[in-house]
Amino acid sequence: MESLTQEFNAIRDRAEATLTLASAWAENFTNLVQLEFRRSLQAGSRIFVMLLILFFLVISVIVSLCGGLGLLGYYYFQSIYVAFGIFLFSQILIIGGLLLTANNLKKLLGFDESRRQAKEALEDVTALFKQPD
């Protein structure tokens, strides 16, 4: 009878420890999801602003190509082709920089760390129940 009581106490203690760990993990996991959600919202808003700037920059490129390039290129170089190439290259660099920045911000979207933590927790719980008594 006493060994049965000891076994019951051991199982109860193990269950209490598991519940304590599970509740602490759940709280930490909730905080992690909230932080990643905020980070994703911030990255999404930055991407939106960058794409908005990119849109107006593309309109600016079209207007600049029609008016300013013809005037300044011919004035300084006496060749519209050289001036057009220089101005077009600088605009391409600006657009490329904005696209690279937006692409880097896209990497911050998502819940990668939360998924990793959830997978680890599932593996730990599975391992806990597979342990021999």
XYZ file of N, CA, C and O in Angstrom:
532
model
N 0.824 -1.183 0.000
C 0.000 0.000 0.000
C 0.879 1.262 0.000
O 0.562 2.240 -0.647
N 1.971 1.200 0.766
C 2.861 2.349 0.861
C 3.576 2.614 -0.466
O 3.778 3.760 -0.855
N 3.952 1.566 -1.179
C 4.604 1.749 -2.478
C 3.626 2.336 -3.493
O 4.019 3.121 -4.360
N 2.365 1.970 -3.370
C 1.343 2.531 -4.249
C 1.181 4.026 -3.972
O 1.067 4.828 -4.900
N 1.243 4.421 -2.722
C 1.158 5.838 -2.343
C 2.372 6.596 -2.856
O 2.261 7.708 -3.376
N 3.535 5.996 -2.728
C 4.755 6.645 -3.232
C 4.708 6.799 -4.742
O 5.113 7.826 -5.291
N 4.211 5.795 -5.427
C 4.102 5.852 -6.888
C 3.103 6.928 -7.304
O 3.347 7.689 -8.240
N 1.987 6.983 -6.564
C 0.985 8.008 -6.851
C 1.570 9.403 -6.626
O 1.366 10.311 -7.439
N 2.304 9.587 -5.538
C 2.936 10.885 -5.253
C 3.957 11.251 -6.325
O 4.070 12.415 -6.719
N 4.700 10.273 -6.806
C 5.684 10.531 -7.861
C 4.990 10.965 -9.146
O 5.420 11.903 -9.826
N 3.900 10.293 -9.474
C 3.140 10.653 -10.689
C 2.533 12.039 -10.528
O 2.569 12.859 -11.449
N 1.994 12.319 -9.344
C 1.401 13.633 -9.091
C 2.457 14.733 -9.181
O 2.240 15.777 -9.801
N 3.628 14.499 -8.584
C 4.714 15.485 -8.637
C 5.174 15.715 -10.073
O 5.446 16.848 -10.480
N 5.252 14.652 -10.808
C 5.653 14.763 -12.223
C 4.614 15.544 -13.022
O 4.961 16.388 -13.848
N 3.342 15.299 -12.753
C 2.267 16.026 -13.435
C 2.286 17.505 -13.063
O 2.105 18.379 -13.923
N 2.514 17.803 -11.775
C 2.595 19.200 -11.342
C 3.766 19.917 -11.993
O 3.654 21.064 -12.429
N 4.887 19.243 -12.058
C 6.065 19.846 -12.704
C 5.808 20.081 -14.182
O 6.172 21.125 -14.732
N 5.142 19.123 -14.824
C 4.824 19.279 -16.244
C 3.869 20.443 -16.463
O 4.058 21.244 -17.386
N 2.860 20.567 -15.616
C 1.913 21.679 -15.742
C 2.578 23.022 -15.477
O 2.293 24.011 -16.151
N 3.478 23.055 -14.512
C 4.203 24.292 -14.231
C 5.059 24.694 -15.423
O 5.059 25.852 -15.845
N 5.775 23.730 -15.981
C 6.588 24.015 -17.175
C 5.719 24.430 -18.350
O 6.053 25.360 -19.090
N 4.592 23.741 -18.524
C 3.705 24.050 -19.652
C 3.120 25.451 -19.515
O 3.041 26.193 -20.507
N 2.721 25.846 -18.325
C 2.149 27.188 -18.157
C 3.214 28.264 -18.351
O 2.955 29.299 -18.965
N 4.427 28.032 -17.864
C 5.515 28.999 -18.072
C 5.865 29.096 -19.552
O 6.070 30.194 -20.085
N 5.911 27.946 -20.211
C 6.206 27.962 -21.640
C 5.101 28.683 -22.406
O 5.381 29.453 -23.324
N 3.835 28.444 -22.040
C 2.718 29.090 -22.738
C 2.786 30.605 -22.595
O 2.535 31.344 -23.553
N 3.150 31.073 -21.408
C 3.271 32.518 -21.204
C 4.409 33.096 -22.044
O 4.249 34.114 -22.718
N 5.551 32.427 -22.041
C 6.688 32.889 -22.849
C 6.368 32.827 -24.337
O 6.743 33.712 -25.103
N 5.676 31.772 -24.741
C 5.317 31.625 -26.145
C 4.355 32.729 -26.579
O 4.482 33.286 -27.667
N 3.408 33.081 -25.724
C 2.476 34.169 -26.027
C 3.224 35.481 -26.187
O 2.960 36.251 -27.120
N 4.166 35.736 -25.292
C 4.976 36.958 -25.419
C 5.776 36.961 -26.713
O 5.884 37.988 -27.387
N 6.332 35.820 -27.075
C 7.101 35.713 -28.315
C 6.235 35.989 -29.533
O 6.623 36.729 -30.437
N 5.028 35.426 -29.558
C 4.120 35.648 -30.686
C 3.744 37.126 -30.778
O 3.715 37.704 -31.870
N 3.481 37.759 -29.641
C 3.150 39.186 -29.652
C 4.303 40.024 -30.185
O 4.102 40.937 -30.988
N 5.525 39.719 -29.753
C 6.689 40.464 -30.236
C 6.895 40.276 -31.732
O 7.166 41.234 -32.460
N 6.762 39.044 -32.205
C 6.928 38.801 -33.635
C 5.807 39.451 -34.441
O 6.023 39.910 -35.563
N 4.604 39.501 -33.886
C 3.489 40.157 -34.571
C 3.760 41.651 -34.704
O 3.571 42.228 -35.777
N 4.231 42.273 -33.617
C 4.581 43.697 -33.684
C 5.692 43.942 -34.699
O 5.646 44.892 -35.475
N 6.712 43.076 -34.686
C 7.818 43.217 -35.635
C 7.311 43.076 -37.066
O 7.709 43.829 -37.953
N 6.402 42.151 -37.295
C 5.843 41.956 -38.630
C 5.029 43.162 -39.072
O 5.100 43.578 -40.240
N 4.261 43.735 -38.156
C 3.494 44.938 -38.499
C 4.413 46.103 -38.844
O 4.168 46.837 -39.808
N 5.478 46.266 -38.073
C 6.422 47.349 -38.351
C 7.107 47.141 -39.698
O 7.249 48.086 -40.481
N 7.538 45.916 -39.960
C 8.189 45.641 -41.245
C 7.209 45.836 -42.389
O 7.573 46.386 -43.438
N 5.971 45.415 -42.210
C 4.956 45.589 -43.246
C 4.690 47.056 -43.530
O 4.552 47.462 -44.697
N 4.621 47.873 -42.488
C 4.391 49.304 -42.709
C 5.589 49.946 -43.398
O 5.422 50.817 -44.260
N 6.799 49.512 -43.049
C 7.987 50.050 -43.723
C 8.007 49.649 -45.195
O 8.362 50.448 -46.061
N 7.641 48.411 -45.477
C 7.579 47.968 -46.870
C 6.561 48.792 -47.636
O 6.806 49.213 -48.770
N 5.415 49.044 -47.017
C 4.386 49.850 -47.678
C 4.901 51.240 -48.001
O 4.706 51.748 -49.115
N 5.585 51.884 -47.040
C 6.124 53.220 -47.267
C 7.178 53.192 -48.374
O 7.192 54.059 -49.254
N 8.046 52.165 -48.349
C 9.072 52.064 -49.392
C 8.439 51.893 -50.772
O 8.883 52.505 -51.742
N 7.420 51.063 -50.852
C 6.762 50.856 -52.140
C 6.004 52.109 -52.583
O 5.927 52.395 -53.786
N 5.473 52.863 -51.636
C 4.820 54.121 -51.971
C 5.839 55.111 -52.526
O 5.587 55.781 -53.537
N 6.995 55.190 -51.872
C 8.072 56.056 -52.368
C 8.518 55.585 -53.751
O 8.745 56.396 -54.658
N 8.631 54.286 -53.911
C 9.045 53.733 -55.192
C 8.057 54.092 -56.298
O 8.453 54.425 -57.413
N 6.786 54.061 -55.998
C 5.758 54.418 -56.983
C 5.940 55.853 -57.460
O 5.947 56.130 -58.663
N 6.094 56.779 -56.496
C 6.258 58.177 -56.891
C 7.611 58.416 -57.553
O 7.739 59.294 -58.405
N 8.602 57.638 -57.184
C 9.898 57.767 -57.835
C 9.824 57.319 -59.296
O 10.445 57.940 -60.169
N 9.071 56.298 -59.569
C 8.909 55.840 -60.946
C 8.215 56.917 -61.774
O 8.608 57.194 -62.917
N 7.210 57.559 -61.201
C 6.552 58.670 -61.912
C 7.551 59.797 -62.138
O 7.611 60.393 -63.221
N 8.360 60.067 -61.117
C 9.384 61.103 -61.236
C 10.394 60.778 -62.331
O 10.857 61.671 -63.049
N 10.750 59.501 -62.461
C 11.699 59.084 -63.496
C 11.124 59.378 -64.878
O 11.822 59.905 -65.766
N 9.885 59.091 -65.068
C 9.267 59.321 -66.383
C 9.249 60.809 -66.722
O 9.631 61.219 -67.832
N 8.847 61.639 -65.758
C 8.814 63.089 -65.996
C 10.231 63.620 -66.210
O 10.474 64.435 -67.109
N 11.164 63.136 -65.376
C 12.548 63.603 -65.501
C 13.151 63.198 -66.833
O 13.918 63.967 -67.424
N 12.873 61.988 -67.282
C 13.410 61.536 -68.559
C 12.891 62.383 -69.716
O 13.643 62.689 -70.644
N 11.657 62.789 -69.636
C 11.077 63.579 -70.735
C 11.605 65.014 -70.750
O 11.920 65.547 -71.819
N 11.686 65.657 -69.593
C 12.045 67.074 -69.552
C 13.495 67.364 -69.254
O 14.208 67.946 -70.070
N 13.965 66.968 -68.083
C 15.289 67.368 -67.615
C 16.432 66.747 -68.367
O 17.444 67.396 -68.603
N 16.309 65.513 -68.757
C 17.410 64.833 -69.417
C 17.723 65.434 -70.780
O 18.888 65.670 -71.104
N 16.679 65.679 -71.523
C 16.906 66.276 -72.832
C 17.580 67.629 -72.742
O 18.481 67.948 -73.520
N 17.183 68.420 -71.758
C 17.730 69.754 -71.606
C 19.159 69.745 -71.067
O 20.068 70.332 -71.674
N 19.408 69.106 -69.947
C 20.724 69.124 -69.321
C 21.756 68.282 -70.074
O 22.928 68.662 -70.162
N 21.364 67.156 -70.555
C 22.302 66.301 -71.273
C 22.871 66.973 -72.504
O 24.074 66.915 -72.756
N 22.023 67.602 -73.223
C 22.511 68.271 -74.430
C 23.362 69.489 -74.082
O 24.359 69.775 -74.747
N 23.006 70.192 -72.987
C 23.735 71.400 -72.599
C 25.168 71.084 -72.174
O 26.109 71.759 -72.601
N 25.383 70.070 -71.313
C 26.718 69.777 -70.786
C 27.584 68.936 -71.712
O 28.786 69.148 -71.814
N 27.023 67.937 -72.337
C 27.837 66.989 -73.096
C 27.684 67.121 -74.601
O 28.381 66.447 -75.345
N 26.796 67.904 -75.022
C 26.499 68.042 -76.442
C 26.146 66.696 -77.068
O 26.246 66.523 -78.275
N 25.792 65.751 -76.217
C 25.353 64.439 -76.673
C 24.227 63.976 -75.743
O 24.435 63.754 -74.546
N 23.108 63.845 -76.302
C 21.964 63.446 -75.480
C 22.085 61.998 -75.021
O 21.554 61.607 -73.990
N 22.827 61.202 -75.749
C 22.971 59.778 -75.393
C 23.786 59.586 -74.114
O 23.425 58.767 -73.254
N 24.877 60.295 -73.943
C 25.706 60.189 -72.745
C 24.930 60.685 -71.522
O 24.908 60.033 -70.472
N 24.287 61.824 -71.647
C 23.521 62.374 -70.526
C 22.360 61.446 -70.146
O 22.090 61.233 -68.962
N 21.714 60.896 -71.138
C 20.610 59.969 -70.871
C 21.109 58.734 -70.119
O 20.483 58.280 -69.166
N 22.240 58.205 -70.506
C 22.806 57.033 -69.843
C 23.167 57.299 -68.386
O 22.888 56.477 -67.504
N 23.778 58.449 -68.100
C 24.162 58.794 -66.724
C 22.929 58.954 -65.845
O 22.864 58.411 -64.739
N 21.964 59.700 -66.322
C 20.773 59.931 -65.510
C 19.977 58.641 -65.303
O 19.512 58.354 -64.195
N 19.845 57.855 -66.326
C 19.111 56.598 -66.219
C 19.809 55.650 -65.239
O 19.154 55.000 -64.419
N 21.133 55.592 -65.287
C 21.884 54.731 -64.370
C 21.679 55.151 -62.915
O 21.492 54.311 -62.038
N 21.704 56.459 -62.642
C 21.491 56.912 -61.260
C 20.081 56.600 -60.774
O 19.884 56.214 -59.616
N 19.100 56.731 -61.631
C 17.728 56.387 -61.242
C 17.582 54.884 -60.991
O 16.911 54.476 -60.055
N 18.233 54.090 -61.800
C 18.190 52.638 -61.603
C 18.838 52.264 -60.273
O 18.353 51.379 -59.565
N 19.915 52.934 -59.902
C 20.549 52.676 -58.612
C 19.611 52.998 -57.444
O 19.528 52.241 -56.470
N 18.902 54.107 -57.530
C 17.963 54.484 -56.467
C 16.831 53.466 -56.362
O 16.489 52.995 -55.271
N 16.252 53.111 -57.487
C 15.162 52.131 -57.489
C 15.670 50.782 -56.973
O 15.011 50.113 -56.182
N 16.850 50.384 -57.416
C 17.435 49.121 -56.939
C 17.673 49.136 -55.434
O 17.417 48.145 -54.748
N 18.147 50.255 -54.903
C 18.352 50.371 -53.458
C 17.052 50.242 -52.677
O 16.996 49.557 -51.651
N 16.000 50.868 -53.175
C 14.702 50.751 -52.502
C 14.169 49.325 -52.567
O 13.611 48.813 -51.593
N 14.326 48.673 -53.701
C 13.865 47.294 -53.819
C 14.647 46.349 -52.909
O 14.068 45.443 -52.296
N 15.960 46.551 -52.806
C 16.764 45.721 -51.898
C 16.364 45.934 -50.442
O 16.289 44.983 -49.663
N 16.096 47.178 -50.071
C 15.670 47.468 -48.706
C 14.330 46.813 -48.410
O 14.141 46.212 -47.345
N 13.389 46.915 -49.342
C 12.086 46.280 -49.152
C 12.234 44.764 -49.059
O 11.567 44.110 -48.250
N 13.122 44.193 -49.846
C 13.351 42.748 -49.801
C 13.945 42.325 -48.461
O 13.574 41.290 -47.904
N 14.862 43.119 -47.923
C 15.437 42.812 -46.605
C 14.394 42.910 -45.502
O 14.419 42.139 -44.546
N 13.469 43.851 -45.620
C 12.411 43.985 -44.617
C 11.413 42.832 -44.698
O 10.817 42.458 -43.692
N 11.239 42.254 -45.874
C 10.324 41.108 -46.015
C 10.790 39.927 -45.177
O 9.975 39.141 -44.722
N 12.090 39.811 -44.972
C 12.630 38.703 -44.179
C 12.197 38.785 -42.726
O 12.216 37.791 -42.012
N 11.802 39.974 -42.266
C 11.371 40.142 -40.882
C 9.915 39.743 -40.669
O 9.463 39.658 -39.534
N 9.183 39.535 -41.754
C 7.786 39.124 -41.641
C 7.699 37.657 -41.261
O 8.527 36.852 -41.649
N 6.677 37.298 -40.515
C 6.447 35.891 -40.195
C 6.714 35.562 -38.743
O 7.085 36.413 -37.942
N 6.530 34.307 -38.423
C 6.628 33.824 -37.056
C 7.606 32.658 -36.984
O 7.293 31.604 -36.437
N 8.775 32.836 -37.530
C 9.766 31.756 -37.574
C 10.166 31.280 -36.182
O 10.227 30.083 -35.916
N 10.452 32.215 -35.301
C 10.894 31.848 -33.962
C 9.770 31.178 -33.174
O 10.003 30.236 -32.421
N 8.547 31.640 -33.352
C 7.401 31.020 -32.676
C 7.215 29.582 -33.141
O 6.943 28.686 -32.333
N 7.341 29.347 -34.431
C 7.218 27.987 -34.967
C 8.307 27.078 -34.385
O 8.047 25.935 -34.021
N 9.520 27.614 -34.303
C 10.622 26.832 -33.757
C 10.371 26.492 -32.292
O 10.575 25.352 -31.867
N 9.880 27.468 -31.534
C 9.596 27.225 -30.117
C 8.469 26.208 -29.949
O 8.537 25.348 -29.070
N 7.440 26.291 -30.770
C 6.324 25.345 -30.681
C 6.797 23.935 -31.011
O 6.415 22.961 -30.351
N 7.644 23.812 -32.025
C 8.170 22.498 -32.398
C 9.018 21.917 -31.272
O 8.910 20.735 -30.947
N 9.849 22.763 -30.654
C 10.662 22.304 -29.524
C 9.785 21.839 -28.368
O 10.062 20.821 -27.736
N 8.723 22.588 -28.088
C 7.837 22.221 -26.981
C 7.156 20.888 -27.257
O 7.055 20.042 -26.359
N 6.701 20.696 -28.481
C 6.066 19.418 -28.826
C 7.048 18.260 -28.695
O 6.700 17.185 -28.201
N 8.280 18.487 -29.111
C 9.294 17.446 -28.985
C 9.585 17.146 -27.515
O 9.745 15.986 -27.132
N 9.638 18.194 -26.674
C 9.902 18.000 -25.242
C 8.760 17.237 -24.573
O 8.999 16.350 -23.752
N 7.523 17.606 -24.915
C 6.372 16.916 -24.318
C 6.340 15.464 -24.765
O 6.105 14.554 -23.967
N 6.601 15.227 -26.030
C 6.643 13.858 -26.547
C 7.730 13.058 -25.833
O 7.503 11.918 -25.431
N 8.897 13.664 -25.654
C 10.000 12.990 -24.979
C 9.651 12.720 -23.511
O 10.022 11.685 -22.949
N 8.928 13.644 -22.891
C 8.550 13.478 -21.484
C 7.644 12.271 -21.291
O 7.811 11.493 -20.355
N 6.686 12.095 -22.206
C 5.756 10.979 -22.073
C 6.351 9.654 -22.535
O 5.837 8.598 -22.202
N 7.441 9.728 -23.284
C 8.097 8.487 -23.741
C 9.117 7.979 -22.727
O 9.622 6.884 -22.872
N 9.426 8.792 -21.700
C 10.422 8.398 -20.707
C 9.914 7.190 -19.910
O 8.752 7.151 -19.506
N 10.794 6.236 -19.676
C 10.378 5.105 -18.846
C 10.288 5.531 -17.380
O 11.014 6.406 -16.934
N 9.383 4.904 -16.670
C 9.177 5.255 -15.248
C 10.282 4.778 -14.385
O 11.049 4.028 -14.369
